[in-house]
XYZ file of C-alpha atoms in Angstrom:
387
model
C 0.000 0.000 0.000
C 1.365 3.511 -1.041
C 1.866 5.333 2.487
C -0.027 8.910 2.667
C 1.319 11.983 2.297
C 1.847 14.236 5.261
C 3.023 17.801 6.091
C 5.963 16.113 7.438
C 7.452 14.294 4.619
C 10.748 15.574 3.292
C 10.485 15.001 -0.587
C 7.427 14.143 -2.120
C 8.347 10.905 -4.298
C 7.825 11.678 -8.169
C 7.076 9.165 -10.918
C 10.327 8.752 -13.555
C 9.033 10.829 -16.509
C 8.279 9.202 -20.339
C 11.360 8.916 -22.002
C 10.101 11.387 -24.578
C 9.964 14.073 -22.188
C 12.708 13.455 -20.537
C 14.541 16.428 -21.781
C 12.140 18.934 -20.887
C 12.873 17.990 -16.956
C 16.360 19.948 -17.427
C 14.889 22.918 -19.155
C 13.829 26.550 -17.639
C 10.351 28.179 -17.980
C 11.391 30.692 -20.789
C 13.630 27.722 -22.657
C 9.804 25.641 -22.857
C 7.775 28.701 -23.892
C 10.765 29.212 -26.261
C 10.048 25.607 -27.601
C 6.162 26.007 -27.484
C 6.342 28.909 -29.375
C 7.666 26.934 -32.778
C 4.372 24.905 -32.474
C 2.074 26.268 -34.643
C -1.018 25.678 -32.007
C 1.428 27.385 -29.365
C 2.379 30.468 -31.484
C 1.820 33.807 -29.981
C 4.972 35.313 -32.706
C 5.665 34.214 -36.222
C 9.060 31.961 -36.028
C 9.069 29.599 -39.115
C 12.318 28.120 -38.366
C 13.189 25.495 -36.003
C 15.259 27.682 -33.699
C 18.713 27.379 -35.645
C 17.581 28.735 -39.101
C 15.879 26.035 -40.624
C 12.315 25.209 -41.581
C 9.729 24.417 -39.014
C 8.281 21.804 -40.081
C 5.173 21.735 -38.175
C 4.295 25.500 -39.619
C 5.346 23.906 -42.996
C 2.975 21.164 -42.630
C 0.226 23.975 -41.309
C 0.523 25.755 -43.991
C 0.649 23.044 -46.575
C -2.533 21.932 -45.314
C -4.182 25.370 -45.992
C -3.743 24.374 -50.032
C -5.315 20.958 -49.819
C -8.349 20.507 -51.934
C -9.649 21.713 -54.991
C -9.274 25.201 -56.080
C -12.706 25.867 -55.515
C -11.975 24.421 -51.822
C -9.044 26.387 -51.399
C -9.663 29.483 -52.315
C -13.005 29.549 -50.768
C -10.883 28.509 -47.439
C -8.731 31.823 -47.615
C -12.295 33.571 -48.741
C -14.081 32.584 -45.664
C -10.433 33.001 -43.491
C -10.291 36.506 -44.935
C -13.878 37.180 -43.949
C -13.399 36.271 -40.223
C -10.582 39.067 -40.236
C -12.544 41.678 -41.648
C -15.455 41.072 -39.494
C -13.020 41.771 -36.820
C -11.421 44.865 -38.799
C -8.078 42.816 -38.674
C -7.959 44.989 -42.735
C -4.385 43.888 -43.608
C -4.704 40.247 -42.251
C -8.020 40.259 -44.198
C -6.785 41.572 -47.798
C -3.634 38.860 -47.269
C -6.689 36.173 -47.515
C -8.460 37.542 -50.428
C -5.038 37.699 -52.033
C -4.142 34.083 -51.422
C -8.022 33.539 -52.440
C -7.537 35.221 -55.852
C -3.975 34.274 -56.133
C -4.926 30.649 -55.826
C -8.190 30.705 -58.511
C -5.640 31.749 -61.029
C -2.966 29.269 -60.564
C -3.115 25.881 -62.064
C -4.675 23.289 -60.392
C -1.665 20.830 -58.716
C -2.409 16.993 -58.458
C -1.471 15.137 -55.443
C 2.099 13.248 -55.669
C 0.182 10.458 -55.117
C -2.611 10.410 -56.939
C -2.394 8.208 -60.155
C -1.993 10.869 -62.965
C -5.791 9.384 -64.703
C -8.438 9.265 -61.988
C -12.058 8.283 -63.115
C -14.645 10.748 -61.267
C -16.859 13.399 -62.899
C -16.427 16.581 -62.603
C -18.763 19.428 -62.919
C -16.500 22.082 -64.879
C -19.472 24.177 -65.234
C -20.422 24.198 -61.484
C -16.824 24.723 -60.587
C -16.207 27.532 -63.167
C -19.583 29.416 -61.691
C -18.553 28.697 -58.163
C -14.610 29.912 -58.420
C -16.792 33.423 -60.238
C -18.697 33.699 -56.930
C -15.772 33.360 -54.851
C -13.630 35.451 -56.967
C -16.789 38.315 -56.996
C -16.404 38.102 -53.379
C -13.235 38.350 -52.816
C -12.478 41.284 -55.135
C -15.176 43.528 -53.398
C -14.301 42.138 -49.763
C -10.435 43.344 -50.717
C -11.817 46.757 -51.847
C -13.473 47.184 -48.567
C -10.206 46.275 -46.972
C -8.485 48.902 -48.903
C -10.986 51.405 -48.220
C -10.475 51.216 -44.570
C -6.673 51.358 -45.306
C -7.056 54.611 -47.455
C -5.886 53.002 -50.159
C -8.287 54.063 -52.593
C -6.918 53.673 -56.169
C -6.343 50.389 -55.199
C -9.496 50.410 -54.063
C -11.439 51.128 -57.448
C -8.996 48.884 -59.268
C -10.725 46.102 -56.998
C -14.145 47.649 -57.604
C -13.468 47.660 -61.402
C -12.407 44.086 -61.116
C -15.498 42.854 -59.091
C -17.461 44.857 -61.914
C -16.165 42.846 -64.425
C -17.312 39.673 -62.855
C -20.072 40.548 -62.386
C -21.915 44.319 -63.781
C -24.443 44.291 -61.182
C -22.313 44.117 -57.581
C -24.176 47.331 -55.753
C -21.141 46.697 -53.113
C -18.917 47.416 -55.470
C -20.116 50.798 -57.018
C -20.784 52.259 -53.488
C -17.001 51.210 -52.218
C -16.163 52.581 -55.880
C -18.089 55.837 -55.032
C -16.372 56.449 -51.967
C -13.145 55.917 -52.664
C -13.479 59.012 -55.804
C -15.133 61.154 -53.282
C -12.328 60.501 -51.021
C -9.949 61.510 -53.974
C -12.283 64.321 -54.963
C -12.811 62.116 -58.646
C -16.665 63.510 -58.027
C -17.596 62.862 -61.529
C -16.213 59.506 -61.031
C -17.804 59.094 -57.756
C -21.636 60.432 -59.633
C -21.036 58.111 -61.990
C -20.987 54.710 -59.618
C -23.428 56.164 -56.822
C -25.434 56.750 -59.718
C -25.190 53.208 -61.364
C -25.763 51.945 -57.950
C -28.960 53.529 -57.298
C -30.400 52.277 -60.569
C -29.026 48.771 -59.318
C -31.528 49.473 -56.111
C -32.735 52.629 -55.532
C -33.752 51.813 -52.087
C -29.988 51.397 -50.659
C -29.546 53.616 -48.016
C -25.771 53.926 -48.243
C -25.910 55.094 -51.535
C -28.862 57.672 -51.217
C -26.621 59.005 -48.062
C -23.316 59.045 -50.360
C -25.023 60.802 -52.870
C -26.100 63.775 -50.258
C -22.079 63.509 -49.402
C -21.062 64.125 -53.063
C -23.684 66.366 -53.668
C -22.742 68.556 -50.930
C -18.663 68.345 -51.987
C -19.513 69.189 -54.889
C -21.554 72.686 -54.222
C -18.325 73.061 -51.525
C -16.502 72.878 -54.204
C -17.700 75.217 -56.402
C -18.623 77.818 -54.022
C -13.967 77.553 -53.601
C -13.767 77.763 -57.020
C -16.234 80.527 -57.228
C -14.230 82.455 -54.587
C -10.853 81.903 -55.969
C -12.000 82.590 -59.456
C -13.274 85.832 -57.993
C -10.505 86.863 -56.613
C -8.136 86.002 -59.483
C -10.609 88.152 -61.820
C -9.885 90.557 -59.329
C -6.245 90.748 -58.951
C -5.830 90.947 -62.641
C -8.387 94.341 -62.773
C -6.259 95.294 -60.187
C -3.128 95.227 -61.681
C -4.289 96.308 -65.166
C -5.733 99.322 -63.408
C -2.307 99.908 -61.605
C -0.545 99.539 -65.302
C -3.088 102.102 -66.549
C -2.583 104.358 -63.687
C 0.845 104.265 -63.961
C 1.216 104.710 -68.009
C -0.976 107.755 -67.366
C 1.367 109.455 -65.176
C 4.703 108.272 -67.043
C 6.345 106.728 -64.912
C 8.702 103.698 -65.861
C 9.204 100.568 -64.232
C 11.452 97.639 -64.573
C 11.805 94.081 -62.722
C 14.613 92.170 -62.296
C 15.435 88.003 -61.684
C 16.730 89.331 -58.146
C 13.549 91.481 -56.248
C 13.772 92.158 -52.726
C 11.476 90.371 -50.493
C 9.122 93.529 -49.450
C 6.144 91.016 -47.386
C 3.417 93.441 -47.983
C 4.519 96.464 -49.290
C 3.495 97.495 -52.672
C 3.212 99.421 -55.480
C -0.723 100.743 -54.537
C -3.545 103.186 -55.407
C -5.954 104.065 -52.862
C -8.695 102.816 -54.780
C -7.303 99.743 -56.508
C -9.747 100.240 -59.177
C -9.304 103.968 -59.872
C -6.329 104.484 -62.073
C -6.749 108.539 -60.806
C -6.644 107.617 -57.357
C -3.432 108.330 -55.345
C -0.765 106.225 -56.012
C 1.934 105.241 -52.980
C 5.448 103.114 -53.198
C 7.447 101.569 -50.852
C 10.892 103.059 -50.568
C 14.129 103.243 -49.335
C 15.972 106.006 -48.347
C 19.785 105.135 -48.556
C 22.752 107.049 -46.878
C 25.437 105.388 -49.011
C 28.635 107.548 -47.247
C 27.326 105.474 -43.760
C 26.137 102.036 -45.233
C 22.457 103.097 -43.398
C 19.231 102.930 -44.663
C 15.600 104.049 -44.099
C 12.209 101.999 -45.247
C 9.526 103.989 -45.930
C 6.480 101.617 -46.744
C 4.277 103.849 -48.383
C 5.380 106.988 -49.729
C 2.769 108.693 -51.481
C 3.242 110.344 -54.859
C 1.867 113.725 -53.547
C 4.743 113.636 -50.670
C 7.799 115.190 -51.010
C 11.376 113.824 -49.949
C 11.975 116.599 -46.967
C 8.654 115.695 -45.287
C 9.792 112.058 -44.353
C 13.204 113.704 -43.873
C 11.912 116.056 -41.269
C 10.654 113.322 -39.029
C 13.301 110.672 -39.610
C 16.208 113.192 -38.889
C 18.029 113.737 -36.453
C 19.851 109.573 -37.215
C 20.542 107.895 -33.756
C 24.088 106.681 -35.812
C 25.236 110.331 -36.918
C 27.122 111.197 -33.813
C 28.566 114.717 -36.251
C 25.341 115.625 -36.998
C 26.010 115.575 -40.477
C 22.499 114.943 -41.305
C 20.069 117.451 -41.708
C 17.249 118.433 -44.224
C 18.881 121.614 -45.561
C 22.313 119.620 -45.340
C 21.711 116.928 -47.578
C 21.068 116.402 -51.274
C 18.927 113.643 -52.662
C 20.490 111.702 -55.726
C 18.529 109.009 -57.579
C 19.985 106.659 -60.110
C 18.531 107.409 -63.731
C 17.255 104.702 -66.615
C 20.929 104.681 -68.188
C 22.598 103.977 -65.007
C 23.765 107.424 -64.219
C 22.476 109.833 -61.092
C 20.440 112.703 -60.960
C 20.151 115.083 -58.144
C 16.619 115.623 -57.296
C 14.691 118.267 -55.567
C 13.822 117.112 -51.683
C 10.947 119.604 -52.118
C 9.686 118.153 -55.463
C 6.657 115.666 -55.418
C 7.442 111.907 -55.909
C 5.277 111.824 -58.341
C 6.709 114.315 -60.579
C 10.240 112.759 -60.179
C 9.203 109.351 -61.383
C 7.219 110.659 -64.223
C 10.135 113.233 -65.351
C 11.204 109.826 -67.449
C 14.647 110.351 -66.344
C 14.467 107.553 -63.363
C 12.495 104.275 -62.954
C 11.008 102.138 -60.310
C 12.777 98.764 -60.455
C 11.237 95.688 -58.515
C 8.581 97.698 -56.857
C 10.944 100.039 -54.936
C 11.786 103.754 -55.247
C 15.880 104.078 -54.256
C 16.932 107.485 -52.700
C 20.279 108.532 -52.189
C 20.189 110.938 -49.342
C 24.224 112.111 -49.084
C 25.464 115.378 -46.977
C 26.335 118.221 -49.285
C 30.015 118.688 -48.046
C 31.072 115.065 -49.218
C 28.261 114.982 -52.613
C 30.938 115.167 -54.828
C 33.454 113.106 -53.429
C 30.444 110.176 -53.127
C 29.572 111.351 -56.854
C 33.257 110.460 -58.171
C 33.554 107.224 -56.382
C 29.954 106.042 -57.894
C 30.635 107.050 -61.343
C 34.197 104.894 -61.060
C 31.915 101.845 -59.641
C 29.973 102.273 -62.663
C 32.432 102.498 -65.330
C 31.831 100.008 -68.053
C-alpha cells in the first residue's frame, strides 16, 4: 500500500518521466515557452524556423494543409479566413486572404504526388467555373473594402473595377467605388458609380446618403472655385488698373530676376480700381557715405522727400550731426545707369514721371548724401559704374 502523504514528509516521491519528455525535466520556464512557441497551435509570434535557421516543419505542414483541396476548396478557405478578419477589422490580415483567395483561382490546379496521374470521377466544370466566379466576386469587393479602410483608394477602385467585371451588377462594389473618388475628390467619377448603384436598387440607403455627401462636396466645391476665381478676376483688374494708372502718369518701371522680399509692401492706389486715385510706393531712403538705410512703406506720390526727412532726422548713428534736411542732397539713379540730383521739395510723383528715373522691382531708391562730401560720393559712384 502507497503510504499517505503528510506535512511532514521531506520530498514528495515523483514518478520517472516518459522517455520522450525526458529532456524537458532539465529545461527553464522561458527555454519551454521558447520551444512552445515553434508549435504552430502554441504560437503567440511568427518563427518559421526550427530555432537554428531552418524550416519548421510543423508550420510547414500547417501551412501546406491550408492548399489541400480543390481550387474551388481552397480558395473559398482563404475567402471565408479573410472574412473572419474583416469582421473583426483585422484589414491587412483580411486583404492577405483575399489575395491568397484570388492568387490561388488563377494558378493551375496541382495533383497530389500520389494520386495516379488518370483518376475516373466526374467533374462538374461548369459548377466549378460558376462557383470559383462567386468566390472570386467576393473576394475582389471584400479586398476593396479592406483597402478602403486602409485609405488606399486607387487600389481600391482597381478592386471595384475588377469585381465589376465579374459581375456588372455588384451594388457593393459601385458604393465602395463611389467612396473611394469622393475621397480623392474624382466627383464625376464618384456620380457616376453612386449613380449606377442607385439604378441597381434605388432603395440602398448607403448610396442615397453618399449621394447627399457628393452632392454637398460638390456645391463646396464650387462655391472655392467661385471664390478663388473671384478673386483672381480681381487681382488681374487690379493690376491692369495699376498699369493704366501708372502709363498715365509716365512713370517707368522695370523688374529684375533678383527682387527684394518687401512682405506686404506694394506698389498701390488708394482705390485699386481707380487708375486717378493716389498712387503710394514703398521706398528706401539710402545714406550710401554710412552704409544706413531708411524703409519707408508707403510713400505717397503727392509727398515730397523733406517731409519724411523732417521726421526721420536727427539719425541715432550720426554722432557729427552731419544729417540734416537743408544739409543733404537727394540723388537718384537714372534709366541709363547714371544719377540725378533731385529736388527734396519736389513731389514723388513728378520725379518718377520726369522719365529720367524708374522704379525697379517695386521700390523707389533714394540717395540721401550730406552736401560737403556729394561730390566726393559722386566720383567714387561714377568709377563703380564704369563700363
Amino acid at each position: 500500500m502507497p503510504q499517505p502523504l503528510s506535512k511532514d514528509n521531506a520530498q514528495l516521491p515523483s514518478a520517472a518521466l516518459p522517455p520522450a519528455m525526458a529532456e524537458i525535466h532539465s529545461k527553464s520556464v522561458d527555454e519551454l515557452l521558447k520551444e512552445m512557441n515553434r508549435l504552430p497551435l502554441f504560437m503567440t509570434t511568427l518563427d518559421d524556423t526550427d530555432g537554428e535557421g531552418g524550416e519548421n516543419p510543423g508550420l510547414e505542414a500547417m501551412k501546406a494543409l491550408a492548399y489541400e483541396g480543390s481550387r474551388v476548396e481552397v480558395a473559398e478557405n482563404f475567402r471565408q479566413q479573410g472574412n473572419e478578419c474583416a469582421r473583426a477589422k483585422q484589414w491587412q490580415d483580411a486583404k492577405e486572404f483575399y489575395d491568397k483567395a484570388i492568387d490561388s483561382l488563377k494558378a493551375p490546379q496541382k495533383r497530389k504526388e500520389d494520386e495516379p496521374e488518370a483518376v475516373e470521377y466526374e467533374v462538374d466544370e461548369e459548377t466549378d467555373a460558376k462557383k470559383e466566379k462567386v468566390i472570386e466576386e467576393a473576394a475582389y469587393v471584400n479586398r476593396a473594402l479592406c483597402h478602403l479602410e486602409k485609405k488606399n483608394y486607387r487600389s481600391c477602385i482597381q478592386d471595384c473595377a475588377s469585381t465589376l467585371r465579374l459581375n456588372p451588377s455588384n451594388v457593393k462594389a459601385f458604393y465602395r467605388s463611389s467612396t473611394a473618388c469622393l475621397a480623392l475628390d474624382k466627383l464625376p467619377e464618384a456620380t457616376d458609380a453612386c449613380t449606377r448603384g442607385l439604378a441597381l436598387d434605388s432603395a440602398n440607403a448607403s448610396l442615397k446618403l453618399l449621394s447627399s455627401k457628393i452632392t454637398a462636396r460638390q456645391t463646396y466645391l464650387d462655391s472655392v472655385a467661385k471664390v478663388r476665381r473671384e478673386r483672381e478676376e480681381k487681382a488681374a483688374s487690379e493690376k491692369s488698373t495699376l498699369n493704366l494708372a501708372l502709363r498715365s502718369r509716365g512713370i517707368q518701371t522695370q523688374s529684375t530676376e533678383k527682387a527684394p522680399d518687401l512682405e506686404d509692401a506694394a506698389v498701390k492706389l488708394s482705390d485699386s480700381l481707380d487708375p486717378s486715385s493716389t498712387l503710394s510706393f514703398p521706398a528706401i531712403l539710402l545714406y550710401p557715405i554710412h552704409s544706413q538705410s531708411d524703409f519707408v512703406k508707403a510713400f505717397s506720390e503727392k509727398e515730397k522727400i523733406a517731409q519724411h526727412l523732417e521726421y526721420i532726422f536727427p539719425l541715432p548713428w550720426d554722432l557729427s550731426n552731419e544729417y540734416t534736411v537743408d544739409g543733404v542732397d537727394a540723388y537718384m539713379e537714372t534709366t541709363v545707369r547714371g544719377l540725378i540730383k533731385v529736388g527734396k521739395k519736389m513731389s514723388l510723383g513728378k520725379i518718377l514721371g520726369s522719365g529720367k528715373v524708374e522704379v525697379v522691382d517695386g521700390l523707389v531708391k533714394i540717395n540721401i548724401v550730406p552736401k560737403e562730401k556729394a561730390a566726393g560720393w559722386i566720383e567714387e559712384f561714377k568709377k563703380r559704374n564704369v563700363k
